[in-house]
Coordinates of C-alpha atoms in Angstrom, one line a residue:
Chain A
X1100 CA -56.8 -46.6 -148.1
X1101 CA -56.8 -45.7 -144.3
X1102 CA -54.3 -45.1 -142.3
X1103 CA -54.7 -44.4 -138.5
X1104 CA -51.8 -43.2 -136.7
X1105 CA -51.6 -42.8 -132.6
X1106 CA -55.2 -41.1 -132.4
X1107 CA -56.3 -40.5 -129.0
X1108 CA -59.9 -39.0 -128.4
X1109 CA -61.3 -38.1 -125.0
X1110 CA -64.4 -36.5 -123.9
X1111 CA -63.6 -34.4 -120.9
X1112 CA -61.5 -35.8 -118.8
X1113 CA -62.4 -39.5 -119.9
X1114 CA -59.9 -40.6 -122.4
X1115 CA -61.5 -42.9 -124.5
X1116 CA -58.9 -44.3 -127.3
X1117 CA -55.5 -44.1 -126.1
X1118 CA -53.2 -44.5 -129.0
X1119 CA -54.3 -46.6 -132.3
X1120 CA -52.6 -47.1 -134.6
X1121 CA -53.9 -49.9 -137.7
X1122 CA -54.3 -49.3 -141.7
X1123 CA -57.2 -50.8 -143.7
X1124 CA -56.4 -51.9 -147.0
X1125 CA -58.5 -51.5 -150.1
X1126 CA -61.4 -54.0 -150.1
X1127 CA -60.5 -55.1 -146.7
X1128 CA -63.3 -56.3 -144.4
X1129 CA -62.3 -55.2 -140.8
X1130 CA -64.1 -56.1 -137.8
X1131 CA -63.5 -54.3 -135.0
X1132 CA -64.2 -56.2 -131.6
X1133 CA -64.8 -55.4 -127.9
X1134 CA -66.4 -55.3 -124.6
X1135 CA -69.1 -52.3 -123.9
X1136 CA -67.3 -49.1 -123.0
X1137 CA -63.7 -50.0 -125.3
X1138 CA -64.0 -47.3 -128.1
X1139 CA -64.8 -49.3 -130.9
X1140 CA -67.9 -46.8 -131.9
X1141 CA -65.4 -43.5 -131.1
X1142 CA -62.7 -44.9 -133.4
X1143 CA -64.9 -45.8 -136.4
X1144 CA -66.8 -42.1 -135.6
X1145 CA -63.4 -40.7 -135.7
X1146 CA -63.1 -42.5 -139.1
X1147 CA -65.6 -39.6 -140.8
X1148 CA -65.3 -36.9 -138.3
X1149 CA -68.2 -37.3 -136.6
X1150 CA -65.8 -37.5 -133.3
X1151 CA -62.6 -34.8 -133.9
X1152 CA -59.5 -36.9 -132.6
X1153 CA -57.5 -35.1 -129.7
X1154 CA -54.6 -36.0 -130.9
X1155 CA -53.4 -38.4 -133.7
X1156 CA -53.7 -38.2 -137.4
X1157 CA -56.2 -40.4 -139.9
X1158 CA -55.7 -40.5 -143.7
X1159 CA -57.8 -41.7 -146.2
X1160 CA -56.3 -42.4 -149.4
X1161 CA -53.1 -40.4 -148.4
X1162 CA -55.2 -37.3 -147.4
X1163 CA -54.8 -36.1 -143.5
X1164 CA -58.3 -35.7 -142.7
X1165 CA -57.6 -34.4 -139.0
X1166 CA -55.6 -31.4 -140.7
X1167 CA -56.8 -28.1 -140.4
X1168 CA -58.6 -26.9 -143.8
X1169 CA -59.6 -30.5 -144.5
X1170 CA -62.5 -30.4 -147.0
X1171 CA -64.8 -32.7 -144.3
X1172 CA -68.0 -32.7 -146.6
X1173 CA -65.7 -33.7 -149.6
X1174 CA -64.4 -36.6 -147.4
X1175 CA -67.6 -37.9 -145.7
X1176 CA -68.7 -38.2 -149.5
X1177 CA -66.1 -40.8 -149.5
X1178 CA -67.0 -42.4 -146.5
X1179 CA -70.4 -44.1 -145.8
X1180 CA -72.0 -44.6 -142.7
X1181 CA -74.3 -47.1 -141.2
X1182 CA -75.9 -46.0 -137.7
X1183 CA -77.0 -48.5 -135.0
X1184 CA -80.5 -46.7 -135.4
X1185 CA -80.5 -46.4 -138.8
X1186 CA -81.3 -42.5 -139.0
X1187 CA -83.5 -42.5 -142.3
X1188 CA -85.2 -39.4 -142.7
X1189 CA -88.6 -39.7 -141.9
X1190 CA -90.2 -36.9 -143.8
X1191 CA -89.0 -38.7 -147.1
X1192 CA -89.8 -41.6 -148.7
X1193 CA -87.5 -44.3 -149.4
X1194 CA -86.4 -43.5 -152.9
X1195 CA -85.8 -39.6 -151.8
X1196 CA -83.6 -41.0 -148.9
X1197 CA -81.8 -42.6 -151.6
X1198 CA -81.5 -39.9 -154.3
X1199 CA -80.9 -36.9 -151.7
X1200 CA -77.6 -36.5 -150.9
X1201 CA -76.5 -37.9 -155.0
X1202 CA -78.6 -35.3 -156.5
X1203 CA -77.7 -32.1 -153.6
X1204 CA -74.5 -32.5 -152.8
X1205 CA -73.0 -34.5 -156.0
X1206 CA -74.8 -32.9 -157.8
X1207 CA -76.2 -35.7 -159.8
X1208 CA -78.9 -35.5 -161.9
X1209 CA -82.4 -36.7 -160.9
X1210 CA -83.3 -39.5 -163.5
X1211 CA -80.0 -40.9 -163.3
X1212 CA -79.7 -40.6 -159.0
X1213 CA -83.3 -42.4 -159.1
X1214 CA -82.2 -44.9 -161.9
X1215 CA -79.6 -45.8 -159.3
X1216 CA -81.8 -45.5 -156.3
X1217 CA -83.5 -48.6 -158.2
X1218 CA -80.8 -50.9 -159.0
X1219 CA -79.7 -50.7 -155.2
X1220 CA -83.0 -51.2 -153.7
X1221 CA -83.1 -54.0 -156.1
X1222 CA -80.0 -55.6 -154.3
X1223 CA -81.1 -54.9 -150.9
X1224 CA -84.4 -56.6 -151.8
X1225 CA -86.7 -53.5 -151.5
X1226 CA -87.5 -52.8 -154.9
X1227 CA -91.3 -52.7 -153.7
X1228 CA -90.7 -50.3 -150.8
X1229 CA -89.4 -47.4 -152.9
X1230 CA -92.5 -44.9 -152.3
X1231 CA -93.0 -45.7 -148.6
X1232 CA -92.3 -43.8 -146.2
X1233 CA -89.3 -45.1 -143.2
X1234 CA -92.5 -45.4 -140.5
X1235 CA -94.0 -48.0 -142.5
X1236 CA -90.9 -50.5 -142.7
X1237 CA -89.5 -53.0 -140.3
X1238 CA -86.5 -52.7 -138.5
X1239 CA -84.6 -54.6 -141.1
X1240 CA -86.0 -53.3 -143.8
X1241 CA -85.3 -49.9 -142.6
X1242 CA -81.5 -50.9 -141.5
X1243 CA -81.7 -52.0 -145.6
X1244 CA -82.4 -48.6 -147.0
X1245 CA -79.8 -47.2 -144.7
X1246 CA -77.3 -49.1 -146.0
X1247 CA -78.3 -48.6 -150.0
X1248 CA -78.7 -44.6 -148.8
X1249 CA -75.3 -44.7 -147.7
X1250 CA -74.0 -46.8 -150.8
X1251 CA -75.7 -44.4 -153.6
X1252 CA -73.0 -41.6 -152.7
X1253 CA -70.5 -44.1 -154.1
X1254 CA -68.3 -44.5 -151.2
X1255 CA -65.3 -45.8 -151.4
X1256 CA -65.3 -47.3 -147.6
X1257 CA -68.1 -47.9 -145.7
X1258 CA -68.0 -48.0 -141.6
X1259 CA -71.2 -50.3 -140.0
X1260 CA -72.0 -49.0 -136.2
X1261 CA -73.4 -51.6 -135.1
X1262 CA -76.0 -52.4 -137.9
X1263 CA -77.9 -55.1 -136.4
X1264 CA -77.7 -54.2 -132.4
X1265 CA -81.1 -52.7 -132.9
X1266 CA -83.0 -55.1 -134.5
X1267 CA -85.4 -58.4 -133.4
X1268 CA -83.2 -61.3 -133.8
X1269 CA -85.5 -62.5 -136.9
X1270 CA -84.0 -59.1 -139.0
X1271 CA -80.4 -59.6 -138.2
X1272 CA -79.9 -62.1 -141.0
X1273 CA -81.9 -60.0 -143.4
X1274 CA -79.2 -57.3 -142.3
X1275 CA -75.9 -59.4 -142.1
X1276 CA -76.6 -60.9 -146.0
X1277 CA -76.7 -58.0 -147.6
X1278 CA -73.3 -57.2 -146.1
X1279 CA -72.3 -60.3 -146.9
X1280 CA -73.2 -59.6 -150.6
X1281 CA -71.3 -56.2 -150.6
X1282 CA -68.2 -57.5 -148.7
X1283 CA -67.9 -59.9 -151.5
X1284 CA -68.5 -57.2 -154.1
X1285 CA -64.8 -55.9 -152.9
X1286 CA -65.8 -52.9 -150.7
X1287 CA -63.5 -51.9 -148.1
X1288 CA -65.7 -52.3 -144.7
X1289 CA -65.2 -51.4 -141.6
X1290 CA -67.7 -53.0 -139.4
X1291 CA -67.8 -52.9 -135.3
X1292 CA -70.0 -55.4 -134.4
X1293 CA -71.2 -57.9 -131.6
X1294 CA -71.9 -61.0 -134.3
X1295 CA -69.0 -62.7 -133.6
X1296 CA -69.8 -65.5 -136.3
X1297 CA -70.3 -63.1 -138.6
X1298 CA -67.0 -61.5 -137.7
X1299 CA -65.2 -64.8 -138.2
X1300 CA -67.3 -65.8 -141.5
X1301 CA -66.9 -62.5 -143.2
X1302 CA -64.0 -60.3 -141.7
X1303 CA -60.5 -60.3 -143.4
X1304 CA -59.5 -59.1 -140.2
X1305 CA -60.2 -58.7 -136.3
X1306 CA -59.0 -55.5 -134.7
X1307 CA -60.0 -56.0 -130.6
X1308 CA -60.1 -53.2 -128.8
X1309 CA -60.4 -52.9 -124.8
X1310 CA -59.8 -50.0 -123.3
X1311 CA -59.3 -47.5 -125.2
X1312 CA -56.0 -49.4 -126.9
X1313 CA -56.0 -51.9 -130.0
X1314 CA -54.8 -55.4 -128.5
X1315 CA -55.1 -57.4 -131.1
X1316 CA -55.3 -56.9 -134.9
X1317 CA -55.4 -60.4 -136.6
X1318 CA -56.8 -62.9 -139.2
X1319 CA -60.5 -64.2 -137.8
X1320 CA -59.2 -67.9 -137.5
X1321 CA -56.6 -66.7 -135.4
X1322 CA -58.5 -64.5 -133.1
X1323 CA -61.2 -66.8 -132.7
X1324 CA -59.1 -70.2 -131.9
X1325 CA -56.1 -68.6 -130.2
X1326 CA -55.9 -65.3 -129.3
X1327 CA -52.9 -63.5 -127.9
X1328 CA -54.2 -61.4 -125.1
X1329 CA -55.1 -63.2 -121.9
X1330 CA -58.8 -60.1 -122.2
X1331 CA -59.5 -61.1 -125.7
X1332 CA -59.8 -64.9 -124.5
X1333 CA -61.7 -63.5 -121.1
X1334 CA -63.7 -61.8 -123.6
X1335 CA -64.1 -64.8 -126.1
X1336 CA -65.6 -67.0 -123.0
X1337 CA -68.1 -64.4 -122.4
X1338 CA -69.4 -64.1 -126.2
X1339 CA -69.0 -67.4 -127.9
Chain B
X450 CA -131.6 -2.5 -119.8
X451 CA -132.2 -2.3 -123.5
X452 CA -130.4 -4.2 -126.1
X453 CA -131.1 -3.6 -129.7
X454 CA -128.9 -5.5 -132.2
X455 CA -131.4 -4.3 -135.1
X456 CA -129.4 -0.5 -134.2
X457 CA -125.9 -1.8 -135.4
X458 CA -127.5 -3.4 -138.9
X459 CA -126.9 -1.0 -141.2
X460 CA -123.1 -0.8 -139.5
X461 CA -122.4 -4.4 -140.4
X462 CA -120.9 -4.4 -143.6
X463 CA -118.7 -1.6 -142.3
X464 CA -117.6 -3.8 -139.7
X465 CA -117.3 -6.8 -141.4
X466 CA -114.9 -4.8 -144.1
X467 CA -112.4 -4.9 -140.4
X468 CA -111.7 -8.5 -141.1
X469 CA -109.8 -8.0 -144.5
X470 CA -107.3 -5.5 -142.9
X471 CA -107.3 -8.1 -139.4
X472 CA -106.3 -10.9 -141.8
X473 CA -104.0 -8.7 -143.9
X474 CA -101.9 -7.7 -140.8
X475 CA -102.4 -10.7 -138.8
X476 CA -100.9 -13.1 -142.1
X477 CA -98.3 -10.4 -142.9
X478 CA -96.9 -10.2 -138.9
X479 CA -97.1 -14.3 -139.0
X480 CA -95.2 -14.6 -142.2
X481 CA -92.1 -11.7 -141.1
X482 CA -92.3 -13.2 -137.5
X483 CA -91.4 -16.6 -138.8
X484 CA -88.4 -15.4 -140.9
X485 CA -87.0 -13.7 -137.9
X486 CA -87.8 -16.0 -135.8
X487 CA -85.8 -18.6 -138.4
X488 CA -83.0 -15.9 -138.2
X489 CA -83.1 -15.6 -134.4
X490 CA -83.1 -19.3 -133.7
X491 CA -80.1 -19.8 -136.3
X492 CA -78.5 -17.6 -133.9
X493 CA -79.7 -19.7 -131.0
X494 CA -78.1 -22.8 -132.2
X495 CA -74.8 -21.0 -133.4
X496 CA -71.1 -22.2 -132.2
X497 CA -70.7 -18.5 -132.7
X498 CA -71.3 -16.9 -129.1
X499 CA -72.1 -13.6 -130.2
X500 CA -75.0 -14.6 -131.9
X501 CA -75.7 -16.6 -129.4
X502 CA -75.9 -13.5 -126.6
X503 CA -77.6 -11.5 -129.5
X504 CA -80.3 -13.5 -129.9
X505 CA -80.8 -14.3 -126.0
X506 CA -80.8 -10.5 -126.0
X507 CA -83.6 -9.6 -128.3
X508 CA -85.6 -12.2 -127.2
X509 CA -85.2 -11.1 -123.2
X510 CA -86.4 -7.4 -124.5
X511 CA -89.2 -8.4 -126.6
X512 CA -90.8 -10.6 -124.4
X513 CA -89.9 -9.0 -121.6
X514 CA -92.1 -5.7 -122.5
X515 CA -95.5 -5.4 -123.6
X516 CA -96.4 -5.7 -126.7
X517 CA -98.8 -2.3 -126.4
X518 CA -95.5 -0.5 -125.3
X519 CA -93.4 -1.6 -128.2
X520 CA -96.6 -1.0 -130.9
X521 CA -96.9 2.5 -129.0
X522 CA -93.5 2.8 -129.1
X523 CA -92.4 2.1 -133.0
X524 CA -95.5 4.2 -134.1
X525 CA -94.7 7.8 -132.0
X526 CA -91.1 7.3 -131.6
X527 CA -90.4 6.5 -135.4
X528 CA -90.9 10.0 -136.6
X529 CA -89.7 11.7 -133.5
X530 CA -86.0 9.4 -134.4
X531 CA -86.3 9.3 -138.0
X532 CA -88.2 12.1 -138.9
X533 CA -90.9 9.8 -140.9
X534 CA -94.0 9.4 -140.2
X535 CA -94.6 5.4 -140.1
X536 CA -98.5 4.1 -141.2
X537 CA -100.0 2.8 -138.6
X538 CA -100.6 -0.2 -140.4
X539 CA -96.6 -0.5 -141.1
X540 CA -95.9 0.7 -137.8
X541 CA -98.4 -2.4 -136.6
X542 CA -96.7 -5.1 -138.5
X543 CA -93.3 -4.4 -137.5
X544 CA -93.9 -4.1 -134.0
X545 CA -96.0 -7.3 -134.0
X546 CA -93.4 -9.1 -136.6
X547 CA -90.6 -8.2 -133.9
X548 CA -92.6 -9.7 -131.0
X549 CA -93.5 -13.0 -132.9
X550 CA -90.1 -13.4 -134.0
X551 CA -88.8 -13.4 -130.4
X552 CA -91.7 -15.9 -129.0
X553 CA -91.1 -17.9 -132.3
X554 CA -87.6 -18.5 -132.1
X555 CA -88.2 -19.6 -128.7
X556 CA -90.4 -22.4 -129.9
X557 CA -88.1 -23.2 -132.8
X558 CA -85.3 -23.6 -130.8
X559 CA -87.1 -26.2 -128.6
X560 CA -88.5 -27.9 -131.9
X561 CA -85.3 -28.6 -133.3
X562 CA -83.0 -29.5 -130.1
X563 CA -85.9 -32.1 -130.6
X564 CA -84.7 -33.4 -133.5
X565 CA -83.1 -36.8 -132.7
X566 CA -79.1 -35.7 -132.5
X567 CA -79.2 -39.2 -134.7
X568 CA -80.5 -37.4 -137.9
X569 CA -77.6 -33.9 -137.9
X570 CA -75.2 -37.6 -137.8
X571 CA -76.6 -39.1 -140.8
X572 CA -77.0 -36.0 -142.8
X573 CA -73.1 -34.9 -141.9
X574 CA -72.1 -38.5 -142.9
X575 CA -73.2 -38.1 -146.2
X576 CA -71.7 -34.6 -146.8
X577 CA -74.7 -32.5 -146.5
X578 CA -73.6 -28.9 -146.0
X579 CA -74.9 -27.6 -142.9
X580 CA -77.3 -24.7 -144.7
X581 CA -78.8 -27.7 -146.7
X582 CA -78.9 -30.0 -143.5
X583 CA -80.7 -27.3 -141.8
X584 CA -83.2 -26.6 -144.9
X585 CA -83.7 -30.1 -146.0
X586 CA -83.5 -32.0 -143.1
X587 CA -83.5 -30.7 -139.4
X588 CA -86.3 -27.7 -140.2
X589 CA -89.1 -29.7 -141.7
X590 CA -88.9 -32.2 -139.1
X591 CA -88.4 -29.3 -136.3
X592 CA -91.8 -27.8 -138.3
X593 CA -93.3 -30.6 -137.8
X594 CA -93.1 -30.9 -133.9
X595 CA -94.1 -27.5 -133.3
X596 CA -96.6 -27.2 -135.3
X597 CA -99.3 -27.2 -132.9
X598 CA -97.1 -24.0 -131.3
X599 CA -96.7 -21.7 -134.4
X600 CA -100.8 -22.3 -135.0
X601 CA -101.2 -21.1 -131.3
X602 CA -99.0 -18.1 -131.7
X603 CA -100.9 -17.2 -135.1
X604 CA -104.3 -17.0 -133.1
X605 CA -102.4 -15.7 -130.3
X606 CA -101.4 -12.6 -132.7
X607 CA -105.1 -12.7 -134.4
X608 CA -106.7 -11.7 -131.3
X609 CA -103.7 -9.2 -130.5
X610 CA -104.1 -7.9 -133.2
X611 CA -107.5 -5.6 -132.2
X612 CA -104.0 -3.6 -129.9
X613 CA -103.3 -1.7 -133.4
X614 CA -106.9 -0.2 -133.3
X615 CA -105.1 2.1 -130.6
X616 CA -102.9 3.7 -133.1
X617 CA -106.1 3.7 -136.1
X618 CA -105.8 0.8 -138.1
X619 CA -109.3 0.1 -139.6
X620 CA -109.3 -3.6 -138.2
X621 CA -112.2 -5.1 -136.7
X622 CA -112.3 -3.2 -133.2
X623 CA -111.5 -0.3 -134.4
X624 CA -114.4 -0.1 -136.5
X625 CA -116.7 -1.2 -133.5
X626 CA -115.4 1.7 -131.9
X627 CA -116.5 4.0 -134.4
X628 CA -120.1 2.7 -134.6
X629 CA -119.9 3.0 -130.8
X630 CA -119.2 5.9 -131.1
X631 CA -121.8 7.0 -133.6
X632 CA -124.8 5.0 -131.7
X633 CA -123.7 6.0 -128.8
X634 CA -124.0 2.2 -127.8
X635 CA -121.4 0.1 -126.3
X636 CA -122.7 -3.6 -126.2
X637 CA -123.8 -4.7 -129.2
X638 CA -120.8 -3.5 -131.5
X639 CA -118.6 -5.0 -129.2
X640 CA -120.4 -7.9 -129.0
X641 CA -120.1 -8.3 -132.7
X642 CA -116.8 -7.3 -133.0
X643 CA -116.0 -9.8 -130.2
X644 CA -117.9 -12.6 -132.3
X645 CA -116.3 -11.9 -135.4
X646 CA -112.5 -12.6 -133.7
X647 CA -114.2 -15.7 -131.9
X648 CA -115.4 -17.3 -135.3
X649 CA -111.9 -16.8 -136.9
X650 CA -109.8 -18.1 -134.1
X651 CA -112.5 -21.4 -134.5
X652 CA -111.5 -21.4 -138.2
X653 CA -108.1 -21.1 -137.4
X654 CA -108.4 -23.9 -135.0
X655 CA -110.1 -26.2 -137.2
X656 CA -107.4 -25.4 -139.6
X657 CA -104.4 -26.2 -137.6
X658 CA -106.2 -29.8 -136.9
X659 CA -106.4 -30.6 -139.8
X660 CA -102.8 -29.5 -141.0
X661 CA -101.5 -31.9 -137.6
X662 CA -103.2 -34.8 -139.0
X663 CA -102.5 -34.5 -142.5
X664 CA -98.3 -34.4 -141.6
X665 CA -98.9 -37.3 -139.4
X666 CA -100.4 -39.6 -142.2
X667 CA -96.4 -39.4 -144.0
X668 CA -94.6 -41.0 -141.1

C-alpha cells in the first residue's frame, strides 16, 4: 500500500531523515516511535507531501508520488491526515468541516456528503455537535471532528500526527477509542505517537526512529519486552 | 464677526444631493480597490518572483505619491496620452481604486500570513486546490482579522474623497464651494459640508462595530 524507499529530507543544512526505508501493508496499524527531534512528524508529512523528500522515493499503491507530474491533490484524497492541533476550520460549523472537501473536491453531492457527514459523527459520538461551530467544542471533541473530516474523503490510509499531544489528559481516551474503533475497522494507520500503551495495545507494528534513521521496525510485544537497539531500550526506560 | 446659518437654507438640499455622488464614488473606489487589492496580494504571496517584485512595485508607487498627484494626474494626462477625455467622476474612481488597492493589499497580505500556517496544512491534506483553499478557506478567515482595517480604509477614502471636488465632481465639497461662492460666505457652507462627512464616517463607524461583533459570535 506504501512503500518508502531511502528517503532523505533536510531542511537547510539540518538533515533530518537520513535514509528510510519500510512498507505498510494494507490495514496495517503502524506506530511510529521516538525521542523529540527523530523525524517521526517529517516522515509521516513526507507521507502526503506536506514535506517534499530530498531525495528517496514514496509510493502509494504502486504510484511514485515524489515523481515529477504526480497528481498531489489526487493523492492527498487518498491519504487522510490528523494534525496535532487539529486544524478545523473555524469559520464552519462541524457538519460543513465534514461535507467540504466530499462535495468541492469529489465532487459529491450535498445530501449524500451530509448523509455521510451524519453516520460519522454518529461513530465518533458527536451526532449532537453537527451545527456548532469548532470554538464551542472541547479539545477532544474537536480532535473528533478532525478525525471524521479527514475520514469523509474516504481515504484509503490515514496518518495521526500526534492526535492526542494536545489535549488534557481526561480527552486522550475519548481520542485513542475512536482509533481504536477504526483500527479494528481494517484501516491502514499510520500513527506517530507518544502513548506507548496504546502503541503496544493497538499497533501491528513499531517502527522507532532516532535520528533521522529507522532502528527498529518490529511487532509491539517485541519492541516493548526486548528491543534490539541498546537507544530504543535507553528510550524505553525514559517512557514506560 | 457675523455668522448666519439661516443664509445657506435655501442651499441645503443642493448640498445634501453631494452625498449621493460621495457615496456612489466612495462604495464604487472601495469595491474595485478590494478586487485589486485581492489581485495584488495574490501576487504578494506568489512562489512566482515576478509577481512578487510587480506587486512590491505598484504598491511602492502608489503609496509613495500623493493621492492629489495621481487623481490630478489620471484626469489631465488621460486625454493628453490617449486622446479621451476621461469624466471626472471616472477619472476619480480609478485613481482612488488604484490607491486603495495598493494600501489594501498591504493589509491583506498581513491578514492572511496571519492565518495559522496549520489551516493551508489541513486544507492541502485533503486535496483542496489552491484557488479553492484560498477562496474557501484562508480569505474568509484573513477577512476576518482585518476587518477592523478595510472599515478604516473605507472612511479613510470617504473623507478623501471631497480631493475629486478639485477636478468637478458634484460631491459634497464641491457643492459647498459653489454656495460659497454664490453667498460669498465661507464658514457656514463649510461648516455643513464638514458636518455632513463627520455624520457619515460616525455611521460608518457604528457600522463596522457592529459587523466585528456579529463575525465574532460564529467562533
Amino acid at each position: 500500500m506504501v512503500k518508502v524507499e531511502n528517503l532523505h529530507k533536510s531542511f537547510g543544512k539540518l538533515e533530518v531523515l537520513k535514509g528510510i526505508s519500510t512498507e505498510i501493508k494494507k490495514g496495517d496499524v503502524v506506530a511510529i516511535i521516538g525521542p523529540s527531534g527523530s523525524g517521526k512528524s517529517t516522515f509521516l508529512r513526507c507521507l502526503n507531501l506536506l514535506e517534499e523528500p530530498t531525495a528517496g522515493s514514496v509510493q502509494i499503491d504502486g504510484q511514485d508520488i515524489t515523481q515529477k507530474g504526480a497528481d498531489i491533490q489526487k493523492i492527498r484524497q487518498k491519504v487522510g491526515m490528523v494534525f496535532q492541533h487539529f486544524h478545523l476550520f473555524p469559520h464552519m460549523t462541524v457538519l460543513q468541516n465534514l461535507v467540504y472537501a466530499p462535495m468541492k473536491v469529489k465532487g459529491m453531492a450535498k445530501n449524500q456528503a451530509e448523509k455521510k457527514a451524519l453516520e460519522l459523527l454518529m461513530r465518533v459520538g458527536l451526532s449532537d455537535k453537527a451545527g456548532v461551530y469548532p470554538a464551542k467544542l472541547s479539545g477532544g471533541q474537536k480532535q473528533r471532528v478532525a478525525i471524521a473530516r479527514a475520514l469523509a474523503m474516504e481515504p484509503e490510509i490515514m496518518l495521526f500526527d500526534e492526535p492526542t499531544s494536545a489535549l488534557d489528559p481526561e480527552m486522550v481516551k475519548e481520542v485513542l477509542e475512536v482509533m481504536k474503533t477504526l483500527a479494528n475497522s481494517g484501516m491502514t494507520m499510520a500513527i506517530v505517537t507518544h502513548e506507548m500503551g496504546f502503541a503496544r495495545e493497538v499497533a501491528d507494528r513499531v517502527l522507532f526512529l532516532d535520528e533521522g534513521k529507522l532502528v527498529e521496525d518490529t511487532v509491539p510485544s517485541q519492541f516493548f519486552l526486548k528491543p534490539d537497539s541498546e537507544r530504543a531500550r535507553q528510550f524505553l526506560k525514559k517512557v514506560l | 464677526m457675523q455668522i448666519d446659518f439661516s443664509k445657506i437654507e435655501p442651499h441645503i438640499p443642493y448640498m445634501l444631493e453631494g452625498i449621493g455622488i460621495t457615496l456612489q464614488f466612495t462604495s464604487l473606489s472601495v469595491f474595485f480597490g478590494f478586487i485589486l487589492a485581492v489581485l495584488l496580494t495574490l501576487c504578494k504571496i506568489s512562489n512566482f518572483k515576478p509577481l512578487n517584485w510587480f506587486a512590491v512595485f505598484y504598491t511602492s508607487i502608489f503609496r509613495g505619491t500623493p493621492l492629489l498627484v495621481q487623481l490630478l494626474l489620471i484626469y489631465y494626462a488621460t486625454p493628453q496620452l490617449f486622446d479621451y477625455q476621461i469624466e471626472p467622476l471616472a477619472a476619480g474612481v480609478l485613481a482612488f481604486s488604484l490607491n486603495s488597492g495598493a494600501y489594501l493589499s498591504e493589509t491583506m497580505r498581513a491578514g492572511i500570513l496571519a492565518v495559522d500556517k496549520g489551516q493551508w496544512e489541513a486544507a492541502k491534506a485533503l486535496g483542496i486546490s489552491y484557488p479553492r483553499m484560498m477562496k474557501d478557506i484562508i480569505f474568509p478567515q484573513a477577512i476576518r482579522n482585518i476587518l477592523p482595517a478595510i472599515m478604516n480604509e473605507f472612511i479613510t477614502l470617504l473623507k478623501d474623497s471631497s480631493l475629486v471636488s478639485m477636478i468637478g465632481v458634484a460631491e459634497i465639497l464641491r457643492r459647498a464651494d459653489v454656495v460659497k461662492g454664490q453667498l460669498f460666505i465661507y464658514f457656514e457652507p463649510l461648516i455643513f459640508a464638514a458636518l455632513i462627512y463627520y455624520i457619515l464616517v460616525m455611521i460608518l463607524t457604528l457600522l463596522s462595530t457592529w459587523l466585528e461583533r456579529r463575525l465574532r459570535r460564529n467562533g
